[in-house]
PDB file of C-alpha atoms in Angstrom:
ATOM      1  CA  UNK A   1       0.000   0.000   0.000  1.00 51.00           C
ATOM      2  CA  UNK A   2       2.862   2.416   0.673  1.00 86.00           C
ATOM      3  CA  UNK A   3       4.061   2.110  -2.947  1.00 89.00           C
ATOM      4  CA  UNK A   4       0.688   3.451  -4.077  1.00 88.00           C
ATOM      5  CA  UNK A   5       0.754   6.363  -1.620  1.00 89.00           C
ATOM      6  CA  UNK A   6       4.413   7.151  -2.309  1.00 89.00           C
ATOM      7  CA  UNK A   7       3.918   7.207  -6.082  1.00 91.00           C
ATOM      8  CA  UNK A   8       0.766   9.330  -5.694  1.00 90.00           C
ATOM      9  CA  UNK A   9       2.680  11.833  -3.575  1.00 90.00           C
ATOM     10  CA  UNK A  10       5.532  11.922  -6.102  1.00 88.00           C
ATOM     11  CA  UNK A  11       3.157  12.643  -8.983  1.00 87.00           C
ATOM     12  CA  UNK A  12       1.364  15.293  -6.930  1.00 87.00           C
ATOM     13  CA  UNK A  13       4.706  17.019  -6.315  1.00 88.00           C
ATOM     14  CA  UNK A  14       4.526  18.027  -9.980  1.00 85.00           C
ATOM     15  CA  UNK A  15       7.406  16.073 -11.449  1.00 92.00           C
ATOM     16  CA  UNK A  16       6.337  15.560 -15.070  1.00 95.00           C
ATOM     17  CA  UNK A  17       8.449  12.419 -15.513  1.00 95.00           C
ATOM     18  CA  UNK A  18       8.851   9.563 -13.040  1.00 95.00           C
ATOM     19  CA  UNK A  19      11.474   6.905 -13.717  1.00 95.00           C
ATOM     20  CA  UNK A  20      10.994   3.355 -12.452  1.00 95.00           C
ATOM     21  CA  UNK A  21      13.889   0.972 -13.018  1.00 94.00           C
ATOM     22  CA  UNK A  22      12.632  -2.535 -12.376  1.00 93.00           C
ATOM     23  CA  UNK A  23      12.435  -6.038 -13.783  1.00 92.00           C
ATOM     24  CA  UNK A  24       8.861  -6.224 -12.448  1.00 90.00           C
ATOM     25  CA  UNK A  25       7.156  -4.418 -15.313  1.00 94.00           C
ATOM     26  CA  UNK A  26       3.743  -5.993 -14.720  1.00 92.00           C
ATOM     27  CA  UNK A  27       3.791  -5.004 -11.050  1.00 91.00           C
ATOM     28  CA  UNK A  28       4.737  -1.421 -11.953  1.00 94.00           C
ATOM     29  CA  UNK A  29       1.944  -1.244 -14.553  1.00 95.00           C
ATOM     30  CA  UNK A  30      -0.575  -2.588 -12.046  1.00 92.00           C
ATOM     31  CA  UNK A  31       0.521   0.016  -9.495  1.00 93.00           C
ATOM     32  CA  UNK A  32       0.088   2.812 -12.041  1.00 95.00           C
ATOM     33  CA  UNK A  33      -3.305   1.451 -13.118  1.00 94.00           C
ATOM     34  CA  UNK A  34      -4.486   1.411  -9.485  1.00 92.00           C
ATOM     35  CA  UNK A  35      -3.146   4.932  -8.972  1.00 93.00           C
ATOM     36  CA  UNK A  36      -5.136   6.196 -11.957  1.00 92.00           C
ATOM     37  CA  UNK A  37      -8.291   4.578 -10.618  1.00 90.00           C
ATOM     38  CA  UNK A  38      -7.687   6.197  -7.222  1.00 91.00           C
ATOM     39  CA  UNK A  39      -7.050   9.668  -8.671  1.00 90.00           C
ATOM     40  CA  UNK A  40      -9.666   9.499 -11.416  1.00 90.00           C
ATOM     41  CA  UNK A  41      -7.127  10.155 -14.164  1.00 92.00           C
ATOM     42  CA  UNK A  42      -7.076   8.023 -17.305  1.00 94.00           C
ATOM     43  CA  UNK A  43      -4.067   5.716 -17.503  1.00 95.00           C
ATOM     44  CA  UNK A  44      -2.416   4.742 -20.756  1.00 95.00           C
ATOM     45  CA  UNK A  45       0.294   2.170 -21.313  1.00 94.00           C
ATOM     46  CA  UNK A  46       2.695   2.067 -24.239  1.00 95.00           C
ATOM     47  CA  UNK A  47       5.124  -0.509 -25.542  1.00 93.00           C
ATOM     48  CA  UNK A  48       6.917  -0.857 -28.847  1.00 91.00           C
ATOM     49  CA  UNK A  49       4.731  -3.764 -30.012  1.00 91.00           C
ATOM     50  CA  UNK A  50       1.191  -2.733 -29.071  1.00 89.00           C
ATOM     51  CA  UNK A  51       1.334   1.050 -29.087  1.00 91.00           C
ATOM     52  CA  UNK A  52      -0.763   3.147 -26.728  1.00 93.00           C
ATOM     53  CA  UNK A  53      -3.833   1.740 -24.961  1.00 92.00           C
ATOM     54  CA  UNK A  54      -5.938   2.414 -21.875  1.00 92.00           C
ATOM     55  CA  UNK A  55      -4.787   0.319 -18.921  1.00 89.00           C
ATOM     56  CA  UNK A  56      -7.944   0.509 -16.807  1.00 86.00           C
ATOM     57  CA  UNK A  57      -9.923  -1.632 -19.244  1.00 81.00           C
ATOM     58  CA  UNK A  58      -8.890  -5.244 -19.929  1.00 77.00           C
ATOM     59  CA  UNK A  59     -10.196  -5.261 -23.495  1.00 79.00           C
ATOM     60  CA  UNK A  60      -9.204  -1.712 -24.479  1.00 77.00           C
ATOM     61  CA  UNK A  61      -8.056  -1.635 -28.098  1.00 78.00           C
ATOM     62  CA  UNK A  62      -4.482  -0.760 -28.956  1.00 78.00           C
ATOM     63  CA  UNK A  63      -3.931   2.399 -30.934  1.00 79.00           C
ATOM     64  CA  UNK A  64      -1.791   0.820 -33.678  1.00 78.00           C
ATOM     65  CA  UNK A  65      -0.856   4.196 -35.170  1.00 86.00           C
ATOM     66  CA  UNK A  66       1.054   4.919 -31.927  1.00 88.00           C
ATOM     67  CA  UNK A  67       3.502   1.991 -32.101  1.00 90.00           C
ATOM     68  CA  UNK A  68       6.181   4.395 -33.299  1.00 91.00           C
ATOM     69  CA  UNK A  69       7.678   6.342 -30.357  1.00 92.00           C
ATOM     70  CA  UNK A  70       7.483   9.654 -32.268  1.00 91.00           C
ATOM     71  CA  UNK A  71       3.782   9.175 -33.019  1.00 92.00           C
ATOM     72  CA  UNK A  72       3.017   8.171 -29.432  1.00 94.00           C
ATOM     73  CA  UNK A  73       4.855  11.147 -27.901  1.00 94.00           C
ATOM     74  CA  UNK A  74       3.294  13.532 -30.424  1.00 93.00           C
ATOM     75  CA  UNK A  75      -0.154  12.215 -29.529  1.00 92.00           C
ATOM     76  CA  UNK A  76       0.483  12.699 -25.798  1.00 94.00           C
ATOM     77  CA  UNK A  77       1.783  16.208 -26.465  1.00 93.00           C
ATOM     78  CA  UNK A  78      -1.336  17.037 -28.510  1.00 92.00           C
ATOM     79  CA  UNK A  79      -3.823  15.633 -25.994  1.00 90.00           C
ATOM     80  CA  UNK A  80      -5.487  18.212 -23.761  1.00 90.00           C
ATOM     81  CA  UNK A  81      -7.057  15.792 -21.255  1.00 90.00           C
ATOM     82  CA  UNK A  82      -4.708  15.163 -18.290  1.00 92.00           C
ATOM     83  CA  UNK A  83      -3.515  11.580 -18.007  1.00 94.00           C
ATOM     84  CA  UNK A  84      -0.925   9.207 -16.632  1.00 95.00           C
ATOM     85  CA  UNK A  85       1.223   7.509 -19.275  1.00 96.00           C
ATOM     86  CA  UNK A  86       3.196   4.373 -18.387  1.00 96.00           C
ATOM     87  CA  UNK A  87       5.844   4.092 -21.084  1.00 96.00           C
ATOM     88  CA  UNK A  88       7.719   0.803 -21.379  1.00 95.00           C
ATOM     89  CA  UNK A  89      10.407   0.172 -24.015  1.00 91.00           C
ATOM     90  CA  UNK A  90      11.384   3.838 -24.256  1.00 93.00           C
ATOM     91  CA  UNK A  91      14.982   3.315 -23.097  1.00 91.00           C
ATOM     92  CA  UNK A  92      16.450   2.913 -26.642  1.00 90.00           C
ATOM     93  CA  UNK A  93      14.921   6.267 -27.585  1.00 89.00           C
ATOM     94  CA  UNK A  94      16.752   8.164 -24.835  1.00 90.00           C
ATOM     95  CA  UNK A  95      20.112   7.951 -26.602  1.00 84.00           C
ATOM     96  CA  UNK A  96      22.081  10.861 -28.093  1.00 76.00           C
ATOM     97  CA  UNK A  97      21.229   9.647 -31.618  1.00 81.00           C
ATOM     98  CA  UNK A  98      17.481  10.052 -30.903  1.00 83.00           C
ATOM     99  CA  UNK A  99      17.133  13.828 -30.436  1.00 89.00           C
ATOM    100  CA  UNK A 100      13.523  13.941 -31.664  1.00 91.00           C
ATOM    101  CA  UNK A 101      12.156  11.686 -28.897  1.00 92.00           C
ATOM    102  CA  UNK A 102      14.197  13.470 -26.238  1.00 92.00           C
ATOM    103  CA  UNK A 103      12.851  16.807 -27.459  1.00 93.00           C
ATOM    104  CA  UNK A 104       9.252  15.560 -27.480  1.00 93.00           C
ATOM    105  CA  UNK A 105       9.663  14.340 -23.895  1.00 94.00           C
ATOM    106  CA  UNK A 106      11.106  17.708 -22.910  1.00 94.00           C
ATOM    107  CA  UNK A 107       8.233  19.590 -24.577  1.00 94.00           C
ATOM    108  CA  UNK A 108       5.689  17.461 -22.693  1.00 95.00           C
ATOM    109  CA  UNK A 109       7.594  18.125 -19.453  1.00 95.00           C
ATOM    110  CA  UNK A 110       7.730  21.879 -20.146  1.00 94.00           C
ATOM    111  CA  UNK A 111       3.951  21.920 -20.645  1.00 93.00           C
ATOM    112  CA  UNK A 112       3.252  19.960 -17.455  1.00 93.00           C
ATOM    113  CA  UNK A 113       1.577  22.880 -15.661  1.00 90.00           C
ATOM    114  CA  UNK A 114      -0.874  23.313 -18.559  1.00 89.00           C
ATOM    115  CA  UNK A 115      -1.364  19.736 -19.786  1.00 88.00           C
ATOM    116  CA  UNK A 116      -1.070  17.907 -16.439  1.00 90.00           C
ATOM    117  CA  UNK A 117       0.363  14.795 -18.112  1.00 93.00           C
ATOM    118  CA  UNK A 118       2.453  12.502 -15.942  1.00 94.00           C
ATOM    119  CA  UNK A 119       4.900  10.271 -17.791  1.00 96.00           C
ATOM    120  CA  UNK A 120       6.159   7.162 -16.008  1.00 96.00           C
ATOM    121  CA  UNK A 121       9.121   5.561 -17.765  1.00 96.00           C
ATOM    122  CA  UNK A 122       9.496   1.869 -16.922  1.00 96.00           C
ATOM    123  CA  UNK A 123      12.452  -0.287 -17.887  1.00 95.00           C
ATOM    124  CA  UNK A 124      15.141  -2.534 -16.483  1.00 92.00           C
ATOM    125  CA  UNK A 125      17.617   0.334 -16.989  1.00 92.00           C
ATOM    126  CA  UNK A 126      17.055   3.963 -17.910  1.00 92.00           C
ATOM    127  CA  UNK A 127      19.853   6.406 -18.650  1.00 92.00           C
ATOM    128  CA  UNK A 128      18.189   9.792 -18.584  1.00 93.00           C
ATOM    129  CA  UNK A 129      19.761  12.447 -20.850  1.00 93.00           C
ATOM    130  CA  UNK A 130      20.990  15.540 -18.964  1.00 91.00           C
ATOM    131  CA  UNK A 131      18.427  17.806 -20.647  1.00 91.00           C
ATOM    132  CA  UNK A 132      15.607  15.722 -19.129  1.00 93.00           C
ATOM    133  CA  UNK A 133      17.073  14.992 -15.699  1.00 92.00           C
ATOM    134  CA  UNK A 134      15.760  18.131 -13.999  1.00 93.00           C
ATOM    135  CA  UNK A 135      12.187  17.126 -14.939  1.00 95.00           C
ATOM    136  CA  UNK A 136      12.538  13.592 -13.558  1.00 94.00           C
ATOM    137  CA  UNK A 137      12.114  11.904 -10.207  1.00 94.00           C
ATOM    138  CA  UNK A 138      13.100   8.310  -9.552  1.00 94.00           C
ATOM    139  CA  UNK A 139      10.835   5.804  -7.839  1.00 93.00           C
ATOM    140  CA  UNK A 140      11.694   2.307  -6.606  1.00 90.00           C
ATOM    141  CA  UNK A 141       9.191  -0.457  -6.007  1.00 88.00           C
ATOM    142  CA  UNK A 142       9.377  -1.728  -2.446  1.00 83.00           C
ATOM    143  CA  UNK A 143      10.481  -5.222  -1.527  1.00 79.00           C
ATOM    144  CA  UNK A 144       7.939  -7.489   0.173  1.00 79.00           C
ATOM    145  CA  UNK A 145       7.847  -7.347   3.963  1.00 78.00           C
ATOM    146  CA  UNK A 146       7.664 -10.360   6.281  1.00 81.00           C
ATOM    147  CA  UNK A 147       3.859 -10.595   6.163  1.00 81.00           C
ATOM    148  CA  UNK A 148       3.795 -10.325   2.372  1.00 77.00           C
ATOM    149  CA  UNK A 149       6.432 -13.058   2.093  1.00 78.00           C
ATOM    150  CA  UNK A 150       4.266 -15.320   4.277  1.00 75.00           C
ATOM    151  CA  UNK A 151       1.326 -14.655   1.924  1.00 79.00           C
ATOM    152  CA  UNK A 152       3.464 -15.440  -1.114  1.00 75.00           C
ATOM    153  CA  UNK A 153       4.558 -18.776   0.382  1.00 79.00           C
ATOM    154  CA  UNK A 154       0.970 -19.637   1.355  1.00 80.00           C
ATOM    155  CA  UNK A 155      -0.329 -18.702  -2.106  1.00 79.00           C
ATOM    156  CA  UNK A 156       2.292 -20.883  -3.770  1.00 76.00           C
ATOM    157  CA  UNK A 157       1.430 -23.804  -1.437  1.00 76.00           C
ATOM    158  CA  UNK A 158      -2.261 -23.443  -2.394  1.00 81.00           C
ATOM    159  CA  UNK A 159      -1.357 -23.293  -6.065  1.00 82.00           C
ATOM    160  CA  UNK A 160       0.797 -26.417  -5.739  1.00 77.00           C
ATOM    161  CA  UNK A 161      -2.132 -28.242  -4.115  1.00 76.00           C
ATOM    162  CA  UNK A 162      -4.505 -27.186  -6.909  1.00 79.00           C
ATOM    163  CA  UNK A 163      -2.112 -28.291  -9.626  1.00 81.00           C
ATOM    164  CA  UNK A 164      -0.852 -31.519  -8.017  1.00 82.00           C
ATOM    165  CA  UNK A 165      -3.600 -32.538  -5.599  1.00 79.00           C
ATOM    166  CA  UNK A 166      -1.064 -32.808  -2.779  1.00 80.00           C
ATOM    167  CA  UNK A 167      -0.894 -30.581   0.230  1.00 81.00           C
ATOM    168  CA  UNK A 168       2.434 -28.959   1.121  1.00 79.00           C
ATOM    169  CA  UNK A 169       3.513 -29.720   4.662  1.00 80.00           C
ATOM    170  CA  UNK A 170       6.134 -27.843   6.642  1.00 78.00           C
ATOM    171  CA  UNK A 171       6.783 -27.198  10.295  1.00 77.00           C
ATOM    172  CA  UNK A 172       6.799 -23.657  11.660  1.00 82.00           C
ATOM    173  CA  UNK A 173      10.624 -23.467  11.860  1.00 80.00           C
ATOM    174  CA  UNK A 174      10.988 -24.481   8.191  1.00 75.00           C
ATOM    175  CA  UNK A 175       8.385 -21.935   7.125  1.00 75.00           C
ATOM    176  CA  UNK A 176      10.142 -19.160   9.067  1.00 77.00           C
ATOM    177  CA  UNK A 177      13.510 -20.171   7.593  1.00 80.00           C
ATOM    178  CA  UNK A 178      12.056 -20.077   4.074  1.00 77.00           C
ATOM    179  CA  UNK A 179      10.553 -16.622   4.645  1.00 74.00           C
ATOM    180  CA  UNK A 180      13.825 -15.377   6.154  1.00 78.00           C
ATOM    181  CA  UNK A 181      15.728 -16.636   3.078  1.00 76.00           C
ATOM    182  CA  UNK A 182      13.317 -14.817   0.743  1.00 78.00           C
ATOM    183  CA  UNK A 183      13.996 -11.417   2.342  1.00 80.00           C
ATOM    184  CA  UNK A 184      15.497  -8.860   0.003  1.00 75.00           C
ATOM    185  CA  UNK A 185      14.001 -10.426  -3.119  1.00 74.00           C
ATOM    186  CA  UNK A 186      11.420  -8.805  -5.354  1.00 74.00           C
ATOM    187  CA  UNK A 187       7.818 -10.072  -5.271  1.00 76.00           C
ATOM    188  CA  UNK A 188       8.356 -11.905  -8.555  1.00 80.00           C
ATOM    189  CA  UNK A 189      11.614 -13.563  -7.476  1.00 76.00           C
ATOM    190  CA  UNK A 190      10.204 -14.520  -4.068  1.00 76.00           C
ATOM    191  CA  UNK A 191       7.203 -16.142  -5.774  1.00 75.00           C
ATOM    192  CA  UNK A 192       9.447 -18.117  -8.148  1.00 74.00           C
ATOM    193  CA  UNK A 193      11.630 -19.425  -5.328  1.00 72.00           C
ATOM    194  CA  UNK A 194       8.725 -20.181  -3.004  1.00 71.00           C
TER     195      UNK A 194
END
């Protein structure tokens, strides 16, 4: 829950671009989708295969004409309705040989007070060009706490039972040792190892 509140506070502090470096893309997208539902702002997601689409609706159509990064950024820049835009796959377009995309991002950031667009860049690694860095804030997804790790282990035990028909048995000490060994891992990694 604190990730949701922390990201909300960061966006409300008027940073036009938020950078999330993570391997947990789906978790980041879900967090942004929930934030949009909480704030009442439309949430759009973009990737280089599907283009732009609304994230709040499962069956929202992709806007195929926005697969190209230039077209997508131009559309955001030209849209007057405030929104949250979760942009995956943008990291290759932040290079020195891509001045058009960098400039479009900067123009959106410069118009933040008027347009009220929030861009959230999501990737495993994002090297932000110097001309954009003053418009950016970084956000890190939290690691699961002890209680969340217990839930992950219990969920995986239930899933194992459903798939295999056998119940997982462990004594309390083994369960605590497993949870202790999962500390410091992401939600996704903890689930895989559990």
